[in-house]
Coordinates of C-alpha atoms and ligand atoms in Angstrom, one line a residue:
X9 CA -2.0 3.4 -6.2
X10 CA -3.2 5.8 -8.9
X11 CA -6.2 6.0 -11.1
X12 CA -6.0 5.8 -14.9
X13 CA -8.9 6.5 -17.5
X14 CA -9.1 6.7 -21.2
X15 CA -11.9 7.0 -23.8
X16 CA -12.5 7.0 -27.5
X17 CA -15.9 8.6 -28.5
X18 CA -17.6 8.2 -31.8
X19 CA -18.5 11.9 -31.5
X20 CA -18.1 14.7 -28.9
X21 CA -15.3 15.8 -26.7
X22 CA -13.4 13.5 -24.6
X23 CA -12.0 15.8 -22.0
X24 CA -15.1 16.5 -19.9
X25 CA -15.8 12.7 -19.8
X26 CA -12.2 12.0 -18.7
X27 CA -12.4 14.8 -16.1
X28 CA -15.6 13.6 -14.5
X29 CA -14.4 9.9 -14.6
X30 CA -11.1 10.9 -12.9
X31 CA -13.2 12.5 -10.2
X32 CA -14.8 9.2 -9.5
X33 CA -11.4 7.7 -9.2
X34 CA -10.1 10.2 -6.8
X35 CA -10.2 7.7 -3.9
X36 CA -7.2 6.0 -5.7
X37 CA -5.0 9.1 -5.5
X38 CA -5.4 12.7 -5.3
X39 CA -2.1 14.6 -5.3
X40 CA -1.9 15.5 -9.0
X41 CA -4.0 15.2 -12.1
X42 CA -3.6 15.3 -15.8
X43 CA -5.2 14.8 -19.1
X44 CA -4.0 14.3 -22.7
X45 CA -6.2 14.4 -25.7
X46 CA -5.5 13.9 -29.4
X47 CA -6.9 16.0 -32.2
X48 CA -5.6 16.6 -35.8
X49 CA -2.5 14.4 -35.2
X50 CA -1.5 16.6 -32.3
X51 CA -1.4 15.7 -28.5
X52 CA -2.7 18.3 -26.0
X53 CA -1.8 18.0 -22.4
X54 CA -2.9 19.7 -19.2
X55 CA -1.6 18.6 -15.8
X56 CA -0.8 20.0 -12.4
X57 CA -0.2 19.1 -8.8
X58 CA -3.3 19.4 -6.5
X59 CA -6.7 17.9 -6.2
X60 CA -8.9 17.6 -9.4
X61 CA -11.2 20.5 -8.5
X62 CA -8.3 22.7 -7.7
X63 CA -6.6 21.8 -11.0
X64 CA -9.8 22.2 -12.9
X65 CA -10.2 25.7 -11.6
X66 CA -6.7 26.6 -12.6
X67 CA -6.6 25.0 -16.1
X68 CA -10.2 24.2 -17.2
X69 CA -9.7 20.4 -17.9
X70 CA -12.9 20.3 -19.9
X71 CA -11.5 22.6 -22.6
X72 CA -9.3 20.4 -24.7
X73 CA -10.0 19.3 -28.3
X74 CA -10.4 15.7 -29.6
X75 CA -12.7 12.7 -29.2
X76 CA -9.9 10.6 -27.8
X77 CA -7.8 11.0 -24.6
X78 CA -6.4 9.6 -21.4
X79 CA -6.1 10.9 -17.8
X80 CA -4.6 10.1 -14.5
X81 CA -5.1 10.9 -10.9
X82 CA -1.9 10.3 -8.9
X83 CA -0.7 9.0 -5.6
X84 CA 3.0 9.7 -5.8
X85 CA 5.5 6.8 -5.6
X86 CA 8.5 7.9 -7.7
X87 CA 9.1 11.6 -7.6
X88 CA 7.3 14.2 -5.5
X89 CA 3.9 15.4 -6.4
X90 CA 4.8 18.2 -8.6
X91 CA 3.6 19.5 -12.0
X92 CA 6.6 17.9 -13.8
X93 CA 6.0 14.5 -12.3
X94 CA 2.3 14.5 -13.0
X95 CA 1.0 12.2 -15.7
X96 CA 0.5 12.0 -18.7
X97 CA 4.3 11.8 -19.6
X98 CA 5.6 12.0 -23.2
X99 CA 8.4 11.0 -25.4
X100 CA 11.0 13.6 -26.6
X101 CA 8.9 14.8 -29.5
X102 CA 5.5 14.9 -27.7
X103 CA 4.1 12.3 -30.1
X104 CA 3.4 9.7 -27.4
X105 CA 1.5 10.4 -24.2
X106 CA 1.2 7.8 -21.4
X107 CA -0.5 7.3 -18.1
X108 CA 0.4 4.6 -15.7
X109 CA -0.5 2.9 -12.4
X110 CA 2.1 0.6 -10.9
X111 CA 5.9 0.5 -10.4
X112 CA 8.5 -0.1 -13.1
X113 CA 11.2 -2.0 -11.2
X114 CA 14.0 -1.7 -13.9
X115 CA 13.4 2.0 -14.7
X116 CA 16.9 3.1 -13.6
X117 CA 18.7 0.7 -16.0
X118 CA 16.3 1.6 -18.8
X119 CA 16.6 5.4 -18.1
X120 CA 20.4 5.2 -18.3
X121 CA 20.2 3.2 -21.5
X122 CA 17.8 5.6 -23.1
X123 CA 19.7 8.7 -21.9
X124 CA 22.8 7.2 -23.5
X125 CA 20.9 7.0 -26.7
X126 CA 20.1 10.8 -26.5
X127 CA 16.6 10.8 -24.8
X128 CA 16.0 13.7 -22.5
X129 CA 13.9 13.1 -19.4
X130 CA 12.0 15.8 -17.7
X131 CA 10.5 14.0 -14.7
X132 CA 11.6 11.8 -11.8
X133 CA 9.1 9.2 -12.5
X134 CA 9.4 5.6 -13.6
X135 CA 6.6 6.0 -16.0
X136 CA 8.3 8.5 -18.4
X137 CA 10.8 5.7 -19.5
X138 CA 7.9 3.9 -21.2
X139 CA 7.1 6.8 -23.6
X140 CA 10.9 7.1 -24.5
X141 CA 11.1 3.3 -24.8
X142 CA 8.3 3.1 -27.3
X143 CA 9.8 6.1 -29.2
X144 CA 13.2 4.4 -29.4
X145 CA 11.6 1.0 -30.4
X146 CA 9.8 2.8 -33.3
X147 CA 13.0 4.6 -34.2
X148 CA 15.0 1.4 -34.4
X149 CA 12.2 -0.5 -36.2
X150 CA 10.4 2.0 -38.4
X151 CA 8.3 -1.0 -39.9
X152 CA 6.5 -1.4 -36.5
X153 CA 3.2 0.3 -36.0
X154 CA 2.2 1.9 -32.6
X155 CA 0.7 -1.3 -31.2
X156 CA 3.7 -3.4 -32.3
X157 CA 6.1 -1.0 -30.8
X158 CA 4.2 -1.0 -27.5
X159 CA 4.2 -4.9 -27.5
X160 CA 8.0 -4.9 -28.1
X161 CA 8.5 -2.3 -25.4
X162 CA 6.4 -4.1 -22.8
X163 CA 8.7 -7.1 -23.0
X164 CA 11.6 -4.9 -21.6
X165 CA 9.5 -3.8 -18.6
X166 CA 9.8 -5.4 -15.2
X167 CA 7.2 -4.5 -12.5
X168 CA 3.6 -3.8 -12.2
X169 CA 1.6 -1.6 -14.6
X170 CA -1.7 -0.6 -16.1
X171 CA -0.9 1.6 -19.0
X172 CA -3.0 3.7 -21.4
X173 CA -1.1 5.2 -24.2
X174 CA -1.9 7.6 -27.1
X175 CA 0.2 8.1 -30.2
X176 CA 0.0 10.4 -33.2
X177 CA 1.2 7.4 -35.2
X178 CA -2.2 5.8 -34.8
X179 CA -4.3 8.7 -33.7
X180 CA -7.6 6.9 -33.5
X181 CA -6.4 4.3 -30.9
X182 CA -5.6 4.0 -27.2
X183 CA -3.3 1.0 -26.4
X184 CA -3.6 -0.4 -22.8
X185 CA -1.6 -3.1 -21.1
X186 CA -1.9 -4.8 -17.8
X187 CA 0.5 -6.6 -15.4
X188 CA -0.6 -6.7 -11.8
X189 CA -2.3 -3.3 -11.6
X190 CA -6.0 -3.4 -12.4
X191 CA -7.5 -2.5 -15.8
X192 CA -11.1 -2.8 -17.1
X193 CA -12.7 -1.8 -20.3
X194 CA -16.3 -0.4 -20.5
X195 CA -18.4 0.2 -23.6
X196 CA -21.7 1.7 -24.7
X197 CA -23.1 2.7 -28.0
X198 CA -21.1 5.9 -28.4
X199 CA -17.8 5.1 -26.7
X200 CA -15.3 2.7 -25.3
X201 CA -13.4 3.3 -22.0
X202 CA -10.4 2.0 -20.1
X203 CA -10.0 2.5 -16.4
X204 CA -8.3 1.3 -13.2
X205 CA -11.7 0.6 -11.7
X206 CA -15.3 0.1 -12.8
X207 CA -16.6 3.2 -10.8
X208 CA -14.8 5.4 -13.4
X209 CA -17.4 4.6 -16.1
X210 CA -20.3 3.0 -14.2
X211 CA -22.5 6.1 -14.8
X212 CA -21.8 5.8 -18.5
X213 CA -22.2 2.0 -19.0
X214 CA -22.6 -1.2 -16.9
X215 CA -20.9 -3.4 -19.6
X216 CA -17.4 -4.2 -18.8
X217 CA -14.6 -6.4 -20.0
X218 CA -12.0 -7.4 -17.3
X219 CA -8.4 -7.5 -18.5
X220 CA -6.0 -10.0 -17.1
X221 CA -2.3 -9.9 -16.4
X222 CA -0.1 -10.2 -19.4
X223 CA -2.7 -8.7 -21.8
X224 CA -2.7 -5.7 -24.1
X225 CA -6.0 -4.1 -25.4
X226 CA -6.3 -1.8 -28.3
X227 CA -9.4 0.6 -28.2
X228 CA -10.9 2.4 -31.1
X229 CA -14.3 3.4 -32.3
X230 CA -14.5 -0.1 -33.8
X231 CA -14.4 -1.7 -30.3
X232 CA -11.6 -3.5 -28.5
X233 CA -9.0 -6.1 -29.4
X234 CA -7.3 -8.1 -26.6
X235 CA -3.9 -9.8 -27.2
X236 CA -1.4 -11.7 -25.1
X237 CA 1.7 -9.6 -24.6
X238 CA 4.1 -12.5 -24.8
X239 CA 3.2 -13.8 -28.3
X240 CA 0.6 -11.2 -29.7
X241 CA -2.0 -14.0 -30.0
X242 CA -5.6 -12.7 -30.0
X243 CA -8.0 -13.4 -27.1
X244 CA -11.8 -13.3 -27.4
X245 CA -13.7 -12.1 -24.3
X246 CA -17.2 -10.8 -24.2
X247 CA -18.4 -8.0 -21.9
X248 CA -20.1 -8.8 -18.6
X249 CA -22.9 -6.7 -16.9
X250 CA -22.0 -5.0 -13.8
X251 CA -24.8 -5.0 -11.2
X252 CA -23.1 -2.7 -8.6
X253 CA -24.5 0.6 -7.6
X254 CA -21.9 3.4 -8.0
X255 CA -21.4 3.4 -4.1
X256 CA -20.7 -0.3 -4.1
X257 CA -18.3 0.0 -7.1
X258 CA -16.1 2.5 -5.2
X259 CA -15.7 -0.1 -2.5
X260 CA -15.4 -2.8 -5.1
X261 CA -18.4 -4.6 -3.8
X262 CA -17.2 -4.7 -0.3
X263 CA -19.5 -3.1 2.5
X264 CA -16.8 -0.9 4.0
X265 CA -13.4 0.5 3.0
X266 CA -11.7 -1.2 6.0
X267 CA -12.5 -4.7 4.8
X268 CA -11.5 -3.7 1.2
X269 CA -8.2 -2.4 2.6
X270 CA -7.7 -5.6 4.7
X271 CA -8.2 -7.6 1.5
X272 CA -5.7 -5.3 -0.4
X273 CA -2.8 -6.2 1.8
X274 CA -1.4 -9.0 -0.4
X275 CA -1.1 -6.6 -3.3
X276 CA 0.2 -3.8 -1.2
X277 CA 2.8 -6.1 0.3
X278 CA 3.9 -7.0 -3.3
X279 CA 4.3 -3.3 -4.0
X280 CA 6.4 -2.7 -0.9
X281 CA 8.8 -5.5 -2.1
X282 CA 9.4 -3.3 -5.2
X283 CA 10.9 -0.4 -3.3
X284 CA 14.1 0.6 -5.1
X285 CA 17.2 -0.8 -3.4
X286 CA 19.1 2.4 -3.3
X287 CA 16.4 4.1 -1.1
X288 CA 16.6 1.2 1.4
X289 CA 20.3 1.3 1.2
X290 CA 20.5 5.1 1.8
X291 CA 18.2 5.0 4.8
X292 CA 20.1 2.0 6.4
X293 CA 23.4 3.8 5.8
X294 CA 22.2 6.7 7.9
X295 CA 20.9 4.3 10.7
X296 CA 24.3 2.6 10.6
X297 CA 26.1 5.8 11.4
X298 CA 23.9 7.0 14.1
X299 CA 24.9 7.2 17.7
X300 CA 21.3 6.8 19.0
X301 CA 18.2 6.1 17.0
X302 CA 14.6 7.1 18.1
X303 CA 11.7 5.6 16.3
X304 CA 8.9 8.2 16.6
X305 CA 5.2 7.8 15.8
X306 CA 1.7 7.7 17.0
X307 CA -1.1 5.1 17.2
X308 CA -0.7 2.2 14.8
X309 CA 2.5 3.7 13.3
X310 CA 4.0 3.6 16.8
X311 CA 3.2 -0.1 17.0
X312 CA 5.1 -0.5 13.7
X313 CA 8.1 1.3 15.4
X314 CA 7.8 -1.0 18.4
X315 CA 8.0 -4.1 16.2
X316 CA 10.9 -2.5 14.2
X317 CA 12.9 -2.0 17.4
X318 CA 12.9 -5.8 17.8
X319 CA 13.8 -6.2 14.1
X320 CA 16.7 -3.8 14.2
X321 CA 18.0 -5.4 17.4
X322 CA 17.8 -9.0 16.2
X323 CA 18.9 -8.5 12.7
X324 CA 21.4 -5.7 12.9
X325 CA 22.2 -5.6 16.6
X326 CA 21.2 -1.9 16.6
X327 CA 19.5 -0.7 19.8
X328 CA 16.7 1.8 18.9
X329 CA 14.2 3.6 21.1
X330 CA 10.5 3.6 20.1
X331 CA 8.9 6.8 21.4
X332 CA 5.3 8.0 21.2
X333 CA 5.7 11.2 19.3
X334 CA 3.5 13.1 21.8
X335 CA 6.0 12.2 24.5
X336 CA 9.2 12.9 22.6
X337 CA 9.7 16.5 23.5
X338 CA 9.2 15.9 27.3
X339 CA 11.2 12.6 27.2
X340 CA 14.0 13.5 24.9
X341 CA 13.7 17.1 23.9
X342 CA 16.7 18.3 25.9
X343 CA 19.0 15.5 25.1
X344 CA 18.4 14.9 21.4
X345 CA 21.5 16.3 19.5
X346 CA 23.7 16.3 16.4
X347 CA 24.5 12.6 16.9
X348 CA 20.9 11.5 17.2
X349 CA 18.8 10.1 14.4
X350 CA 15.1 10.1 14.3
X351 CA 13.1 7.7 12.1
X352 CA 9.6 9.1 12.0
X353 CA 6.9 6.9 10.8
X354 CA 3.5 8.2 9.7
X355 CA 0.8 7.0 7.3
X356 CA -0.4 10.6 6.6
X357 CA 2.9 12.5 7.1
X358 CA 0.8 15.2 8.8
X359 CA 0.2 13.9 12.3
X360 CA 0.9 17.1 14.5
X361 CA 2.6 15.2 17.3
X362 CA 5.0 13.5 14.9
X363 CA 5.8 16.8 13.1
X364 CA 6.4 18.5 16.4
X365 CA 8.8 15.8 17.5
X366 CA 10.6 16.0 14.2
X367 CA 10.8 19.8 14.3
X368 CA 12.3 19.6 17.8
X369 CA 15.0 17.1 16.8
X370 CA 15.7 19.1 13.6
X371 CA 16.3 22.3 15.6
X372 CA 18.7 20.4 17.7
X373 CA 20.6 19.3 14.5
X374 CA 19.5 15.7 14.6
X375 CA 19.2 13.6 11.4
X376 CA 15.6 13.1 10.4
X377 CA 14.5 10.1 8.3
X378 CA 11.1 9.1 7.7
X379 CA 8.6 6.5 6.4
X380 CA 5.3 7.7 5.2
X381 CA 2.4 6.7 2.8
X382 CA 2.0 10.3 1.6
X383 CA 4.7 11.6 -0.6
X384 CA 4.5 15.4 -0.6
X385 CA 3.3 15.5 3.0
X386 CA 4.9 17.8 5.6
X387 CA 7.0 14.9 6.9
X388 CA 8.6 14.3 3.4
X389 CA 9.4 17.9 3.1
X390 CA 11.2 18.1 6.4
X391 CA 13.1 14.8 6.2
X392 CA 16.5 14.3 5.1
X393 CA 15.6 11.0 3.5
X394 CA 12.2 9.4 3.2
X395 CA 10.7 6.2 1.8
X396 CA 7.1 5.9 0.6
X397 CA 5.3 2.8 2.1
X398 CA 3.4 2.2 -1.3
X399 CA 0.0 1.3 0.3
X400 CA -2.0 3.7 -1.8
X401 CA -4.7 5.9 -0.1
X402 CA -6.2 4.5 3.0
X403 CA -9.7 5.6 3.5
X404 CA -10.9 3.6 6.6
X405 CA -9.9 5.5 9.7
X406 CA -8.5 2.4 11.2
X407 CA -5.1 1.8 9.7
X408 CA -4.7 -1.7 8.3
X409 CA -2.9 -2.0 4.9
X410 CA -0.6 0.9 5.9
X411 CA 0.4 -0.9 9.1
X412 CA 1.6 -4.1 7.2
X413 CA 3.2 -1.9 4.6
X414 CA 5.2 0.0 7.2
X415 CA 6.3 -3.3 8.8
X416 CA 7.4 -4.7 5.4
X417 CA 9.5 -1.6 4.7
X418 CA 11.0 -1.6 8.1
X419 CA 11.9 -5.2 7.9
X420 CA 13.6 -4.6 4.5
X421 CA 15.6 -1.7 6.1
X422 CA 16.6 -4.0 9.0
X423 CA 17.8 -6.5 6.6
X424 CA 19.9 -4.0 4.7
X425 CA 21.3 -2.8 7.8
X426 CA 22.0 -6.3 8.9
X427 CA 24.0 -7.0 5.7
X428 CA 26.0 -3.8 6.2
X429 CA 26.9 -4.8 9.7
X430 CA 27.5 -8.4 9.0
X431 CA 25.8 -9.5 12.2
X432 CA 24.0 -12.5 11.0
X433 CA 25.0 -15.0 8.4
X434 CA 24.3 -14.7 4.7
X435 CA 22.3 -17.9 4.7
X436 CA 20.0 -16.4 7.4
X437 CA 19.6 -13.2 5.4
X438 CA 18.8 -15.1 2.3
X439 CA 16.2 -17.2 4.0
X440 CA 14.6 -14.1 5.6
X441 CA 14.5 -12.5 2.2
X442 CA 12.9 -15.4 0.7
X443 CA 10.2 -15.5 3.5
X444 CA 9.5 -11.9 3.1
X445 CA 8.8 -12.4 -0.6
X446 CA 6.3 -15.1 0.5
X447 CA 4.3 -12.9 2.8
X448 CA 1.8 -11.6 0.3
X449 CA 0.7 -15.3 -0.3
X450 CA 0.7 -16.0 3.4
X451 CA -1.6 -13.0 4.1
X452 CA -3.9 -14.0 1.2
X453 CA -4.1 -17.5 2.7
X454 CA -5.0 -16.3 6.1
X455 CA -7.8 -14.0 4.7
X456 CA -9.1 -16.8 2.4
X457 CA -9.1 -19.5 5.0
X458 CA -9.8 -17.8 8.3
X459 CA -12.3 -15.0 7.4
X460 CA -15.5 -17.1 8.0
X461 CA -14.2 -18.6 11.2
X462 CA -13.3 -15.0 12.5
X463 CA -16.7 -13.8 11.6
X464 CA -18.2 -16.6 13.8
X465 CA -15.8 -15.7 16.7
X466 CA -16.8 -12.0 16.3
X467 CA -20.4 -13.0 16.9
X468 CA -19.4 -15.2 19.9
X469 CA -17.4 -12.4 21.7
X470 CA -19.2 -9.3 20.6
X471 CA -21.1 -9.0 23.9
X472 CA -17.9 -9.0 25.9
X473 CA -17.3 -6.0 28.1
X474 CA -13.5 -6.3 28.3
X475 CA -10.7 -7.9 26.3
X476 CA -7.1 -8.7 27.1
X477 CA -4.4 -8.9 24.3
X478 CA -1.0 -10.5 25.2
X479 CA 2.1 -11.4 23.4
X480 CA 5.8 -11.7 24.1
X481 CA 8.8 -10.3 22.3
X482 CA 7.9 -8.8 18.9
X483 CA 4.4 -10.2 19.3
X484 CA 3.9 -7.5 22.0
X485 CA 3.6 -5.0 19.1
X486 CA 1.0 -7.2 17.3
X487 CA -1.0 -7.5 20.6
X488 CA -1.0 -3.8 21.0
X489 CA -2.1 -3.2 17.5
X490 CA -4.9 -5.8 17.8
X491 CA -6.1 -4.2 20.9
X492 CA -6.1 -0.7 19.3
X493 CA -8.1 -2.0 16.3
X494 CA -10.8 -3.5 18.5
X495 CA -11.1 -0.5 20.8
X496 CA -11.2 2.2 18.2
X497 CA -13.9 0.7 15.9
X498 CA -15.9 -1.8 18.2
X499 CA -15.6 0.4 21.2
X500 CA -14.8 -2.5 23.6
X501 CA -12.5 -1.6 26.4
X502 CA -9.3 -3.6 25.9
X503 CA -6.0 -4.0 27.6
X504 CA -2.8 -5.0 26.0
X505 CA 0.4 -6.0 27.8
X506 CA 3.6 -7.9 27.1
X507 CA 2.5 -11.3 28.4
X508 CA 5.2 -11.4 31.0
X509 CA 4.1 -8.1 32.6
X510 CA 0.6 -9.3 33.0
X511 CA 1.2 -10.9 36.3
X512 CA 2.6 -7.7 37.7
X513 CA -0.8 -6.2 37.9
X514 CA -3.3 -6.7 35.1
X515 CA -3.9 -10.3 36.0
X516 CA -6.0 -9.0 38.9
X517 CA -8.8 -8.2 36.4
X518 CA -9.1 -11.7 35.1
X519 CA -12.3 -13.4 35.9
X520 CA -14.4 -16.3 34.6
X521 CA -14.9 -16.2 30.9
X522 CA -12.9 -13.0 30.3
X523 CA -11.4 -13.4 26.8
X524 CA -7.6 -13.1 26.5
X525 CA -6.3 -13.0 23.0
X526 CA -2.8 -14.5 22.9
X527 CA -0.5 -13.8 19.9
X528 CA 1.7 -16.9 19.9
X529 CA 3.9 -17.6 16.9
X530 CA 6.3 -20.6 17.3
X531 CA 9.4 -18.6 18.1
X532 CA 11.7 -18.4 21.1
X533 CA 8.9 -17.1 23.3
X534 CA 6.6 -20.1 22.7
X535 CA 7.4 -22.1 25.8
X536 CA 7.0 -19.1 28.1
X537 CA 3.9 -18.0 26.4
X538 CA 2.4 -21.4 27.2
X539 CA 3.2 -20.7 30.9
X540 CA 1.4 -17.4 30.6
X541 CA -1.7 -19.1 29.0
X542 CA -1.8 -21.5 31.9
X543 CA -1.7 -18.7 34.5
X544 CA -4.7 -17.1 32.7
X545 CA -6.6 -20.3 32.3
X546 CA -6.1 -21.1 35.9
X547 CA -8.0 -17.8 36.7
X548 CA -10.9 -18.7 34.4
X549 CA -9.8 -16.7 31.4
X550 CA -11.2 -17.8 27.9
X551 CA -8.2 -18.2 25.6
X552 CA -8.4 -17.0 22.0
X553 CA -5.0 -17.9 20.4
X554 CA -3.4 -16.8 17.1
X555 CA -1.2 -19.7 16.5
X556 CA 1.0 -21.3 13.9
X557 CA -0.8 -24.0 11.8
X558 CA -0.7 -27.4 13.6
X559 CA 0.5 -25.9 17.0
X560 CA -1.1 -28.8 19.0
X561 CA 0.3 -27.7 22.3
X562 CA -1.6 -24.4 22.2
X563 CA -4.6 -25.9 20.5
X564 CA -5.1 -28.2 23.5
X565 CA -5.1 -25.2 25.8
X566 CA -7.1 -22.6 23.8
X567 CA -10.8 -22.3 23.8
X568 CA -10.6 -20.9 20.2
X569 CA -7.7 -20.4 17.8
X570 CA -6.9 -18.9 14.5
X571 CA -4.2 -20.5 12.4
X572 CA -1.5 -18.7 10.4
X573 CA 0.7 -20.6 7.9
X574 CA 3.9 -22.3 9.2
X575 CA 7.4 -21.2 9.0
X576 CA 7.3 -17.4 9.5
X577 CA 10.5 -16.1 11.0
X578 CA 9.9 -14.4 14.3
X579 CA 10.9 -10.9 13.1
X580 CA 8.3 -11.0 10.3
X581 CA 5.4 -12.5 12.4
X582 CA 3.7 -9.2 13.1
X583 CA 2.7 -8.9 9.4
X584 CA 0.7 -12.0 9.1
X585 CA -0.4 -12.3 12.8
X586 CA -2.0 -8.9 12.8
X587 CA -4.4 -9.8 10.0
X588 CA -6.7 -12.1 12.0
X589 CA -6.8 -9.3 14.6
X590 CA -7.9 -6.7 12.0
X591 CA -10.6 -9.0 10.8
X592 CA -11.7 -9.7 14.4
X593 CA -12.0 -6.0 15.1
X594 CA -13.8 -5.4 11.8
X595 CA -16.4 -8.1 12.2
X596 CA -17.0 -7.3 15.8
X597 CA -17.7 -3.7 15.0
X598 CA -20.1 -4.9 12.2
X599 CA -21.8 -7.3 14.5
X600 CA -22.3 -4.5 17.0
X601 CA -23.9 -2.3 14.2
X602 CA -21.1 0.3 14.1
X603 CA -19.5 1.8 10.9
X604 CA -15.9 0.6 11.1
X605 CA -14.9 3.3 8.5
X606 CA -15.9 6.2 10.6
X607 CA -15.3 5.5 14.3
X608 CA -16.6 8.2 16.6
X609 CA -14.3 11.0 18.0
X610 CA -11.5 9.9 15.5
X611 CA -10.0 11.5 12.3
X612 CA -7.8 9.9 9.7
X613 CA -5.2 12.4 10.2
X614 CA -4.8 14.0 13.6
X615 CA -3.4 17.5 12.8
X616 CA -3.7 19.0 16.3
X617 CA -1.5 18.4 19.4
Ligands
M6R23 O1 -1.0 9.2 9.9 P1 -0.2 8.6 11.1 O2 0.3 7.2 10.9 O3 0.8 9.4 11.7 O4 -1.3 8.4 12.2 C1 -1.1 7.9 13.4 C2 -2.3 7.6 14.3 O5 -3.2 8.7 14.3 C3 -3.1 6.4 13.6 O6 -2.3 5.3 13.4 C4 -4.4 6.1 14.4 O7 -4.0 5.6 15.6 C5 -5.2 5.1 13.6 N1 -6.5 5.5 13.7 C6 -5.1 3.7 14.0 O8 -5.9 2.9 13.3

C-alpha cells in the first residue's frame, strides 16, 4: 500500500501542494517519498528514502518548478526502501515520470522483453517497467499521443495499479489509471487533483469524482476526462460532495483504524496472492533442505507460526517447531546450529525478542528466513531470504489484516513445499490453490453477513468477567488469536486452550453462564469437538460457536453461533474463522467504551526485551 498524488494548477507552484498532500497520505506508507514536476517541457525529480519530513529537510520538496506534478509516499513491496527504488520512476530519456500504487504481476516478463529492446532499468521495482513500456509503445507507434500510448501500454499490464503519469509529450496533462488500487479525483476553481484517498485533498476541496476499475482519467486545466481502458470509450461522471471531516477521511469514514483494517482484509488477501512465485519458491527450497525448522515470533505473529506448523506438517510432511521468540534463547540457544533453519515472522520486523532470537541463531550459523510486513526493517536486513506480507501499514495496535496476510503467505509457502516434496496429490494441491484464491471473497462475505449479528453478540457478552476460547488442531491457533484480540483491546481476562487439553485442568473454572467460544470448522476434528462442547455444556457453559454454514449438529448445541461459508479446507480455516473473532473483540471493546486502536500498556512495535 502506497499513496499517490498529482495536481494540475491554473497558476502557482505544484510542489508545495504535492508535499503537503503526501503528508496527509503518510498513513498509507512512509519508507520513501518522491515528487516529479514538469516545467518548460522538462521533468524535475526529487526523491529519497525516509519519512517525508526527513526527506523535505534534506531536499526541500517545496522548491521545484512547474504548475503540474505527481508525488508518492512508499510502503515497499518490490525492492528495498532505497533512493533508487523510490518513486517517481522514469523512462530511459527522463521524458516520462510515473508513480504507482499496486503490484504489476507480469513485470519480470515485461522487464526482460524491454531489456532485450535496449531499455536500461535502474531500480528493482515493478513500477519502472510502465515508464519504459510507454516509451517503447511511443517509439514503435510514433503517431500515438501520450494518452493513447498509456492506453495501449495498460493493456499489457497484469495486476493491480493506480498510476499517475507525466510526460513531456503532453506537458499540460496528468494521465491516471486504475485497476483494483484506489484512485479519486478532486477539483476546485484553481486546480484538479488525483490521489489514492480523499484525505489527500480534503483541505483543498470537498468535490470528488470516484474512479472505477478499468478506467483512465486525463487531468488538465480544462478539467477531467474519463475513458474505459478496454475500448477508450468516454464516461461521464459528475463530482460528488464529500461530507467527511479530515479525521474521518483518514479512516475512510470508519470510527477506528482497527475496523477499517478488518474491512481491508479481502483486498490485502488479493495482494498476498500476487506475491512473485520465485520468492515463494526460494523460501520453500530453503525449508526443504533444512534439518530442523523453528518458527519464531511473538504475539499474533506467533499464532500465525502455530497455524503454519499444522500447514507444513499436513501439506509437506515437514515437522516444524513454533517457538515464542522470547523463549528461543533459553529453549534452543545452545542447540541451534548450522543445520537449523529459522523462519521468523514479524509484522514490524523490529520486535526486539524476535530480532534477538534471530541474532542468536545467526551467530550459531543457522539459516535465517523471514516474513514481515515492513521491507527495510531490521529483520529484512539480517535475513538470508525474506518475503513481504503485502498488508500495507497497520495502524491499529491489535494486529488483524497483518495476521491473515501472514497466514496466506505461509499457506502458499506450505503448498510450494508440498509440490516439491510430492507428499500430496496434484489434484489436492490444485483444489487447495483454488480455495486459497477464493478466500478474499469468503472473508468479504463473512464481514458483510455477520457484522451486525456480531455487534449484537458483543453487547450481550460485554459484561462477562471471563471468556474461554477452544479449538482443536489448526483451530487451536485461531482460538489463541481470538483470545488475544479480546484480552488486549476489551480487557476481559480470557483463557485459550486446545479443546482436548481443557479437561486436564481449565474445565474446573467452568460455571453457569460462562461463555466458551468454540472454533469448529467441519474438518477431521469436528466429531471430537462436539464431545468437548457437550462436556462444557454439561457444566453450565454458554456456547458461542464459530461454525461452517449449515452445521446443524453444532447449531443445535450452541447458544449462539456465527457462520462461515462452506467448503474451506482445514489448513486454510484460520484465515476466515479468525475474522468473526476480530469483530467480536472490536465491538466488545467499543461497547465497553474503550479505544481499540490504542489499548493501554501496549505499543505497535515492542522494541524492548
Ligand atoms: O511486529 P510483530 O509481529 O513482531 O509483533 C508481535 C507482537 O508484538 C504483536 O503481534 C502483538 O501481539 C499485537 N498487539 C497483537 O495484536
